Coordinates of C-alpha atoms in Angstrom, one line a residue:
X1 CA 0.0 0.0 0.0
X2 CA 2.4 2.2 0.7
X3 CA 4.8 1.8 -2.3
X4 CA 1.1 2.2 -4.1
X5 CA 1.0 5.7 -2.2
X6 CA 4.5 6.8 -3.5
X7 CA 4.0 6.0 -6.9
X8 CA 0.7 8.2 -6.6
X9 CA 2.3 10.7 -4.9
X10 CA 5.0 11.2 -7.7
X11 CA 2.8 11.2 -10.4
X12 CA 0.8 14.0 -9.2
X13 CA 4.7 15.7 -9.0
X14 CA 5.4 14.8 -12.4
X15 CA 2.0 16.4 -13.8
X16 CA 2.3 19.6 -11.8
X17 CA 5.6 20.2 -13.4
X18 CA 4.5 19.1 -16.8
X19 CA 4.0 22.2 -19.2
X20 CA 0.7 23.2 -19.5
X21 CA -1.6 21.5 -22.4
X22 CA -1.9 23.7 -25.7
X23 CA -5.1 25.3 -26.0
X24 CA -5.7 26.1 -30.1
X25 CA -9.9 26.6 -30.2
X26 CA -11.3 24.7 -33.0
X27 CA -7.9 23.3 -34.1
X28 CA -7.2 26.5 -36.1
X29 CA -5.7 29.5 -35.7
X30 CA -8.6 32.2 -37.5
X31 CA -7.4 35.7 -38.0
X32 CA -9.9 38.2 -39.2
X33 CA -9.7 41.3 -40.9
X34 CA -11.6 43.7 -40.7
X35 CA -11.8 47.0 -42.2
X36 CA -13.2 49.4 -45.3
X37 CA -13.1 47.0 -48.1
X38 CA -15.1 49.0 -50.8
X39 CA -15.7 52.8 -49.2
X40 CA -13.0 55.4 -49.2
X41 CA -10.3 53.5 -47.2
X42 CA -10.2 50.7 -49.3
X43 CA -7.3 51.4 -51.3
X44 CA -5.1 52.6 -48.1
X45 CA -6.3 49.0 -46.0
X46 CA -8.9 47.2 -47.9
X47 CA -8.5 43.9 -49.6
X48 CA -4.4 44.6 -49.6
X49 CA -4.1 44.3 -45.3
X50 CA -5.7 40.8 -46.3
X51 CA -3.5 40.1 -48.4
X52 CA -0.4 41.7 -46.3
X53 CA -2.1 39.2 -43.9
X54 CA -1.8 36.1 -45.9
X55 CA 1.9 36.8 -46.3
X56 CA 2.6 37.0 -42.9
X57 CA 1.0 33.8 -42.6
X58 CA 2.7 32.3 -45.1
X59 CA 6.4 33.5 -44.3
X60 CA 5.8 31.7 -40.8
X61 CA 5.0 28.6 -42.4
X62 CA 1.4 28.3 -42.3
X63 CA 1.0 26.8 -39.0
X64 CA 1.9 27.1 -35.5
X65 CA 3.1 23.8 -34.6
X66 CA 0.6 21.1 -36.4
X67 CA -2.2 24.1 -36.0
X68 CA -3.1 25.5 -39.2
X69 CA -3.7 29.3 -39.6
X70 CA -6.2 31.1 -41.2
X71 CA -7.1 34.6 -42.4
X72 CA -10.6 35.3 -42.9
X73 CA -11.8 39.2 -43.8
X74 CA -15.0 41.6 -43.6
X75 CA -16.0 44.5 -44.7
X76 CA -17.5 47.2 -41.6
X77 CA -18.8 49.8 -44.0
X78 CA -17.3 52.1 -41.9
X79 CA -20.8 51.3 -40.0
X80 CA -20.1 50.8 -36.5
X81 CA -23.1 48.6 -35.6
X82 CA -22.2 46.7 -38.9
X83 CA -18.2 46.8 -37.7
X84 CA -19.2 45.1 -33.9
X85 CA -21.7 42.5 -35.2
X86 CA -19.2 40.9 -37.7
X87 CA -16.8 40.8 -34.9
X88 CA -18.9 39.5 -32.1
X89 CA -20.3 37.0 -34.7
X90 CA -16.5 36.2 -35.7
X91 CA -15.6 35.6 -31.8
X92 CA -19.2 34.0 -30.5
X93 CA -19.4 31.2 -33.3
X94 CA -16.5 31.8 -36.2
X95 CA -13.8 30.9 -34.3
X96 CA -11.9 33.8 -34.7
X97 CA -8.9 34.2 -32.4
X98 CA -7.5 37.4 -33.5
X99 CA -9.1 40.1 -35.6
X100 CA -6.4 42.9 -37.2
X101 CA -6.3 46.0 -39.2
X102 CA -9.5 48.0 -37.9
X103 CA -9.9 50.7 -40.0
X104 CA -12.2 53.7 -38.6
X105 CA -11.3 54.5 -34.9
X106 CA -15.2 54.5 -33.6
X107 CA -15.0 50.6 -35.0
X108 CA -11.3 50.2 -33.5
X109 CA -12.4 51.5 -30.3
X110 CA -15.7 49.2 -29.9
X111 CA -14.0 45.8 -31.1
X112 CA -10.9 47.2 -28.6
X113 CA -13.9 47.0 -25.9
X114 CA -15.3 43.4 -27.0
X115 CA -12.4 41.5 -27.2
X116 CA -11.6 42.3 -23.9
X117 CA -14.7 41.4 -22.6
X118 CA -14.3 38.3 -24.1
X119 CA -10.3 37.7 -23.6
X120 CA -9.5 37.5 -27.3
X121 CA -6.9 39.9 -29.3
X122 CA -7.1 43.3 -31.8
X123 CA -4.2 44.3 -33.3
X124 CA -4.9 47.3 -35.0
X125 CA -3.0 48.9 -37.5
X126 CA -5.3 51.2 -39.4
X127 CA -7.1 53.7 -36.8
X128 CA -5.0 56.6 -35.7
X129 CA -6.7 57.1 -32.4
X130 CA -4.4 58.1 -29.3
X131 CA -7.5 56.8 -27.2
X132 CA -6.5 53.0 -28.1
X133 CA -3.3 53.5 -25.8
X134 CA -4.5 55.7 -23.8
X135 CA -7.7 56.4 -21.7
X136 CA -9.2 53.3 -23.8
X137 CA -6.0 50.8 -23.7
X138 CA -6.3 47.6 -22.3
X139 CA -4.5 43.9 -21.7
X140 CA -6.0 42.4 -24.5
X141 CA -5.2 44.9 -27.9
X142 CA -2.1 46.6 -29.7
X143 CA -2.2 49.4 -31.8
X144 CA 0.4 49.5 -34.5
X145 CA 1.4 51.6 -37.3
X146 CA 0.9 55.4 -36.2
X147 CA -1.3 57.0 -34.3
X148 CA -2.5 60.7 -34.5
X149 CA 0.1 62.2 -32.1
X150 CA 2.5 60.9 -34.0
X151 CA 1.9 62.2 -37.3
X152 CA 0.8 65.4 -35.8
X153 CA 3.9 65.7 -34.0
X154 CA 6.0 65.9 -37.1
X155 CA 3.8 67.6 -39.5
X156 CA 2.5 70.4 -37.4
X157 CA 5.9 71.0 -35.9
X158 CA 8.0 71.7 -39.2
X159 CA 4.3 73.4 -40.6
X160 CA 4.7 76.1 -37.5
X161 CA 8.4 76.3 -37.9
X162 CA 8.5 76.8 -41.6
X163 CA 5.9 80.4 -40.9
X164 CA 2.7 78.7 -40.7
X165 CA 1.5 80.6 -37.7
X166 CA -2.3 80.8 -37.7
X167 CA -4.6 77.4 -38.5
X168 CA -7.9 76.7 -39.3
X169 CA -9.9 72.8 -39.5
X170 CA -11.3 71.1 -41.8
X171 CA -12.1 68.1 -39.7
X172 CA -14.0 64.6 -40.2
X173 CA -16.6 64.2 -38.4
X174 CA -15.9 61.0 -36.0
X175 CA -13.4 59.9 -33.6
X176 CA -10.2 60.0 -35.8
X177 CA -10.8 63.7 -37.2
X178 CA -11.9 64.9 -33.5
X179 CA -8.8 63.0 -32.1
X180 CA -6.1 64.4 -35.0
X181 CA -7.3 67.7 -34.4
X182 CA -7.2 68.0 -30.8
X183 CA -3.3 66.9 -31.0
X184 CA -2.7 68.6 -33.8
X185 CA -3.7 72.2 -31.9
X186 CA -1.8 71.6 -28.8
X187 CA 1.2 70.6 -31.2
X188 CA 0.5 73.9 -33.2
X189 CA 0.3 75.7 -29.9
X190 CA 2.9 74.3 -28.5
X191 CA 5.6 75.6 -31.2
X192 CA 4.5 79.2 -30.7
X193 CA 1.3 78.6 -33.3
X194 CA -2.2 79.3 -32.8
X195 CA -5.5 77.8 -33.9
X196 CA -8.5 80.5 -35.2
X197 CA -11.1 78.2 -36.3
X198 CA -12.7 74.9 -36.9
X199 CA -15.1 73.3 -39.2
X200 CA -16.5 69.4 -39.2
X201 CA -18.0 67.6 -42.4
X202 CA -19.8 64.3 -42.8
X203 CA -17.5 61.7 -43.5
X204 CA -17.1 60.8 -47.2
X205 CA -18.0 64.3 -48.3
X206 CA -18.1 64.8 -52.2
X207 CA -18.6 68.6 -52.2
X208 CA -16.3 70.4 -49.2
X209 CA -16.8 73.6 -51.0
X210 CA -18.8 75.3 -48.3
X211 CA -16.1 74.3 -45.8
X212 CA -13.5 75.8 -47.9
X213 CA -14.8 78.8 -48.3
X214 CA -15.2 79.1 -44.3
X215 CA -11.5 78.1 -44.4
X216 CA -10.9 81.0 -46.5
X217 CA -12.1 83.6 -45.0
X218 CA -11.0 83.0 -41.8
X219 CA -7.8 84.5 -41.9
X220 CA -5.6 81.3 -41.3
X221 CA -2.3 81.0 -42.7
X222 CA -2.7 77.7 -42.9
X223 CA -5.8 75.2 -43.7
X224 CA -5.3 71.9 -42.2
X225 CA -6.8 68.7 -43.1
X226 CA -7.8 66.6 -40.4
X227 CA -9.7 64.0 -42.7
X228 CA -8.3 60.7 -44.9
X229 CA -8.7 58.7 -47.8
X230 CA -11.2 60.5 -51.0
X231 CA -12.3 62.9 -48.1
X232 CA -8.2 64.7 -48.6
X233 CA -7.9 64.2 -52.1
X234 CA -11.0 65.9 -52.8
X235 CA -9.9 68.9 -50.2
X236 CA -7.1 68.9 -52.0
X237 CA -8.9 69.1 -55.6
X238 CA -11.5 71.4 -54.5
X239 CA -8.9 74.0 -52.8
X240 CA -7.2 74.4 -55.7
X241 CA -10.3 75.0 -57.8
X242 CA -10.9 77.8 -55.4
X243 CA -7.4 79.0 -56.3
X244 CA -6.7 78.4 -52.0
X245 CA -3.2 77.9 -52.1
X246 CA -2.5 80.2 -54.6
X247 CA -3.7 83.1 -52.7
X248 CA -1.0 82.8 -50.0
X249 CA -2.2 80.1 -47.9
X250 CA -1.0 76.8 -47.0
X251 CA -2.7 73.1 -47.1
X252 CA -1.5 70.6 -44.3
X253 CA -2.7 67.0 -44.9
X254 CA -1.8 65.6 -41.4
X255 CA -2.8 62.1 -43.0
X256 CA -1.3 61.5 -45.9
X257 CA -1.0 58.3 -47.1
X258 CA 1.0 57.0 -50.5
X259 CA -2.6 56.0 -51.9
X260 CA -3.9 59.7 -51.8
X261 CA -0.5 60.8 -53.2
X262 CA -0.9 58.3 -55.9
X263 CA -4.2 59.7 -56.3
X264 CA -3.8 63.4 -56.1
X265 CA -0.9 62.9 -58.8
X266 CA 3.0 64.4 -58.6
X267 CA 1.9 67.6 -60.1
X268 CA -0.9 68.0 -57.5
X269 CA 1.3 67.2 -54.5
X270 CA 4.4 67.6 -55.3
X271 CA 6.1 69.3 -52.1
X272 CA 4.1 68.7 -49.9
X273 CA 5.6 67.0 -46.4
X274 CA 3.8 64.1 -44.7
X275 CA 4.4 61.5 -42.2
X276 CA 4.5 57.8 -42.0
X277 CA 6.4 55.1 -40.7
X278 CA 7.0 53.0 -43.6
X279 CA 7.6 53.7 -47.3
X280 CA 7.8 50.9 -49.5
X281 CA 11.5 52.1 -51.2
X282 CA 13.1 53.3 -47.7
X283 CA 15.6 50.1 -47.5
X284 CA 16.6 46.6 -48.7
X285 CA 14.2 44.9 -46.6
X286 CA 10.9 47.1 -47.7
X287 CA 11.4 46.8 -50.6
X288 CA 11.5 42.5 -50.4
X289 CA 8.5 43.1 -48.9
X290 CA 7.0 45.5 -51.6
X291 CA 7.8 43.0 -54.3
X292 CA 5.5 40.1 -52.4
X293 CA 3.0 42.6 -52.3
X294 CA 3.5 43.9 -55.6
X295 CA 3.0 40.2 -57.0
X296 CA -0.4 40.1 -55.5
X297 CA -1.8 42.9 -56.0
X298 CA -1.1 43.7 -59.6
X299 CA 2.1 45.5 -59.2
X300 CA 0.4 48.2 -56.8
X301 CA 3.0 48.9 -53.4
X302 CA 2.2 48.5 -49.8
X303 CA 0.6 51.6 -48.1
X304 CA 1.8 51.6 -44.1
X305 CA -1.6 50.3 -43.1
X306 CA -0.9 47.6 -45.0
X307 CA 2.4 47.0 -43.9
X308 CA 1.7 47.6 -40.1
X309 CA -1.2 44.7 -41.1
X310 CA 1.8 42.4 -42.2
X311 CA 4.0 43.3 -39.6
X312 CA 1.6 42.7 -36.5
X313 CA -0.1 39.5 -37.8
X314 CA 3.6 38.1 -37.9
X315 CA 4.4 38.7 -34.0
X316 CA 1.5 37.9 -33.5
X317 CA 2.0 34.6 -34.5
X318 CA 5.4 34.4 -32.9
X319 CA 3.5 35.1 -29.7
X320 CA 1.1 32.0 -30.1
X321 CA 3.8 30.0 -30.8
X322 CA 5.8 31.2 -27.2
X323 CA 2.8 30.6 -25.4
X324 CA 1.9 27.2 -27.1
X325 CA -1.7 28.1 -27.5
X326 CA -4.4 30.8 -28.9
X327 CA -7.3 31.0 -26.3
X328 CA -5.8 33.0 -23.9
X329 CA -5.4 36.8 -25.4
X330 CA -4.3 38.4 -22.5
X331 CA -1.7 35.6 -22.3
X332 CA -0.6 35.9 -25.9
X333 CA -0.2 40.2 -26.0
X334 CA 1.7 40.1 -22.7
X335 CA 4.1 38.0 -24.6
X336 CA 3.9 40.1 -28.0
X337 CA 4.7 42.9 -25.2
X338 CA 7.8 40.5 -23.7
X339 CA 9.4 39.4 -27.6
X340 CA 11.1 42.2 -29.6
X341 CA 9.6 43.1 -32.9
X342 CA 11.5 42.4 -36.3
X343 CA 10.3 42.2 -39.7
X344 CA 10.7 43.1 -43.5
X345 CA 8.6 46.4 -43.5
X346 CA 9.0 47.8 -39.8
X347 CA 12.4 46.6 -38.6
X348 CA 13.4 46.3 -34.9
X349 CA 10.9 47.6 -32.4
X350 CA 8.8 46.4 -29.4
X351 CA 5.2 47.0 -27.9
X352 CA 5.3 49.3 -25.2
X353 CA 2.9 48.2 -21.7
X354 CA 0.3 50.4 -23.0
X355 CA 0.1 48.5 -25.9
X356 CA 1.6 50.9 -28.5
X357 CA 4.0 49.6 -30.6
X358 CA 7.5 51.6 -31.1
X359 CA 9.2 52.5 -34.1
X360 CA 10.9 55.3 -36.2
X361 CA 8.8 58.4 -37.8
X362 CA 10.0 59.6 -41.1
X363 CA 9.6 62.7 -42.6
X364 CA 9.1 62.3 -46.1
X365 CA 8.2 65.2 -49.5
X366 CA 6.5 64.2 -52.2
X367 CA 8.5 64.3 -55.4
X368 CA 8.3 67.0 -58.4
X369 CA 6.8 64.9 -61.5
X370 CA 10.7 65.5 -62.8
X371 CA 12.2 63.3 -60.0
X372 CA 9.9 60.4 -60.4
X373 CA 11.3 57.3 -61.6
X374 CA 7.9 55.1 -62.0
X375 CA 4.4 54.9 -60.9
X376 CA 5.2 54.3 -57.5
X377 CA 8.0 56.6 -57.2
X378 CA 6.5 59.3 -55.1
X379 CA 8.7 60.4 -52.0
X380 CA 11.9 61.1 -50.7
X381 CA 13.3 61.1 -47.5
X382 CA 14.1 64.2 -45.4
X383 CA 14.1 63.2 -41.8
X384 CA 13.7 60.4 -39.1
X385 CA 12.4 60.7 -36.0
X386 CA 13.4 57.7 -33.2
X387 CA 10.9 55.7 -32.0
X388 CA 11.2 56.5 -28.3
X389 CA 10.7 60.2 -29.6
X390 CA 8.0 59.7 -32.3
X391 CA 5.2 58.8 -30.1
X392 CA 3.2 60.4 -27.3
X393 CA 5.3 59.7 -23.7
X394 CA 3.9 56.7 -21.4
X395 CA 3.1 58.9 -18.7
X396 CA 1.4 61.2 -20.9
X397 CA -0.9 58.9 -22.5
X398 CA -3.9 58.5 -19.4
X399 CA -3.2 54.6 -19.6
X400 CA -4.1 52.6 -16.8
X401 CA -1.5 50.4 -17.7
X402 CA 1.5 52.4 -17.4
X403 CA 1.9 51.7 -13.8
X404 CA 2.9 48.4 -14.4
X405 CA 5.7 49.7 -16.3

């Protein structure tokens, strides 16, 4: 009997120190995108972040272990009630595990809400809201690419310093436009600036002529457009109808992504200074990753949404794989929080405790038509700005998290 009770006794020693079982729901590893795929972000995110997605996927091998991964996709509409019922449908019954890209910052924020509640992962690399890692952050998402401080930062700094003085808002009207053009004013303000005015239209706005005209005659140096996607170009298009900038005054896209450049056209933009943290011709390794693109998607390049997409699905993946297991989300970002971050279109970085992820700012022009060398062939280089510089402070940010840290 008692020989009997040893041998119990020491395999109930052995199991304890055993490593704990994998937990893979369903057998599968399901990512979901989820963004704009036919509205006015489509080209910037769209059915490329899927795609940026499925290469991830595919440079990791396909699997985690034996566990196959998948990538699955949606389109929110830019509809937030549209945006949380494919996403709580996704995590109730479709077996999603992690659902990535997020364009629109009202859908960012409420999926950010609902995947904590049910301890599963966002990664999101197409909203620009500072509330994601800030008042709104939490244990169980990461946001990405940029955020609105960061291109605000940069553009409204060298705007100010350059003789920009007075500004005046043309703003979206929803969380991102709100949120740019709060930091964007305190930037402005803070390098001796100040801000005279503010305006808010509908989101995807054909006619902004009324706007502009209350732009104009405000008596700002400087017209700044705290809106994305067709909503810029077409302030962009419409200002110069109105003759805007040739009167003396100043347009400052403070998002500005290489779709609306492509868009606009070199002769439309050409000069003008925007922000991002990734251009598909700034080294060797972008532009490995541009070509894998490129092949998919009919020769067009990588915007840094789509990048930021590839980029965090592939630590994300290394993180399931450290933690031998996709059920636990607050399990798996700790430990995307814990690994460094390296990849083709980002480079070295990590994911600060609030859940921001930390990497370089450049400064970038937009080329004369003269200087191109191809379709693609848009910016140059003026600046960089390091990563521990680039984005808001931790004890800045209003994140609960940050005493952790």
């Amino acid at each position: 009997m008692l020989k009997k009770l040893k041998a119990f006794v020491a395999g109930c020693a052995m199991l304890a120190a055993a490593p704990a079982h994998a937990e893979f729901t369903g057998g599968v590893i399901r990512i979901g995108v989820l963004n704009d795929q036919s509205g006015i972000y489509a080209d910037m995110a769209g059915p490329g972040s899927v795609e940026a997605a499925r290469i991830a996927v595919e440079e990791f091998g396909g699997k985690v272990g034996n566990v196959p991964v998948e990538v699955v996709f949606g389109d929110h509409q830019n509809k937030p009630d549209v945006g949380l019922n494919i996403a709580r449908q996704w995590l109730d019954v479709g077996g999603v595990d992690m659902i990535a890209d997020l364009t629109n910052s009202s859908i960012a924020l409420a999926v950010a809400s609902l995947v904590k509640d049910k301890n599963k992962v966002a990664i999101i690399s197409s909203s620009n809201s500072n509330r994601l890692t800030g008042d709104a952050c939490s244990p169980n998402h990461v946001q990405w690419t940029l955020d609105n401080y960061s291109l605000a930062k940069s553009t409204g700094t060298q705007v100010v310093k350059s003789g920009g003085k007075t500004w005046f808002f043309i703003t979206a009207d929803y969380a991102f436009g709100h949120d740019m053009e709060r930091e964007a004013g305190q930037i402005v303000k803070a390098a001796g600036g100040s801000v005279v005015g503010a305006v808010r239209h509908p989101l995807n706005t054909a006619d902004l002529s009324s706007f502009l005209v209350q732009a104009q005659g405000s008596g700002a140096t400087v017209i700044a457009l705290a809106n994305a996607g067709s909503d810029f170009t077409s302030s962009v298009k419409q200002a110069a109808e109105f003759g805007i900038t040739q009167s003396g005054k100043s347009l400052a896209g403070l998002a500005v992504y290489l779709t609306d450049v492509r868009s606009l056209g070199l002769q439309a933009g050409q000069g003008l200074y925007l922000s991002e943290p990734f251009y598909w011709d700034l080294n060797d390794n972008t532009r490995a990753f541009a070509r894998k693109f490129a092949e998919r998607r009919g020769g067009a390049m990588p915007t840094a949404y789509q990048a930021g997409v590839y980029s965090s699905v592939l630590h994300y993946l290394k993180a399931v794989a450290a933690v031998n297991g996709d059920s636990d989300g607050r399990a798996i970002v700790a430990k995307m929080k814990e690994l460094p971050t390296e990849d083709l279109a980002y480079g070295k970085g990590y994911v600060r405790i609030d859940g921001r992820k930390i990497h370089p700012m450049y400064l970038f022009r937009v080329k004369a038509p003269a200087q191109s060398k191809g379709p693609w062939d848009l910016y140059e280089k003026v600046t960089e700005t390091p990563g521990d510089q680039a984005f808001k402070p931790l004890a800045d940010g209003g994140c609960n998290l940050a005493s952790q840290n």
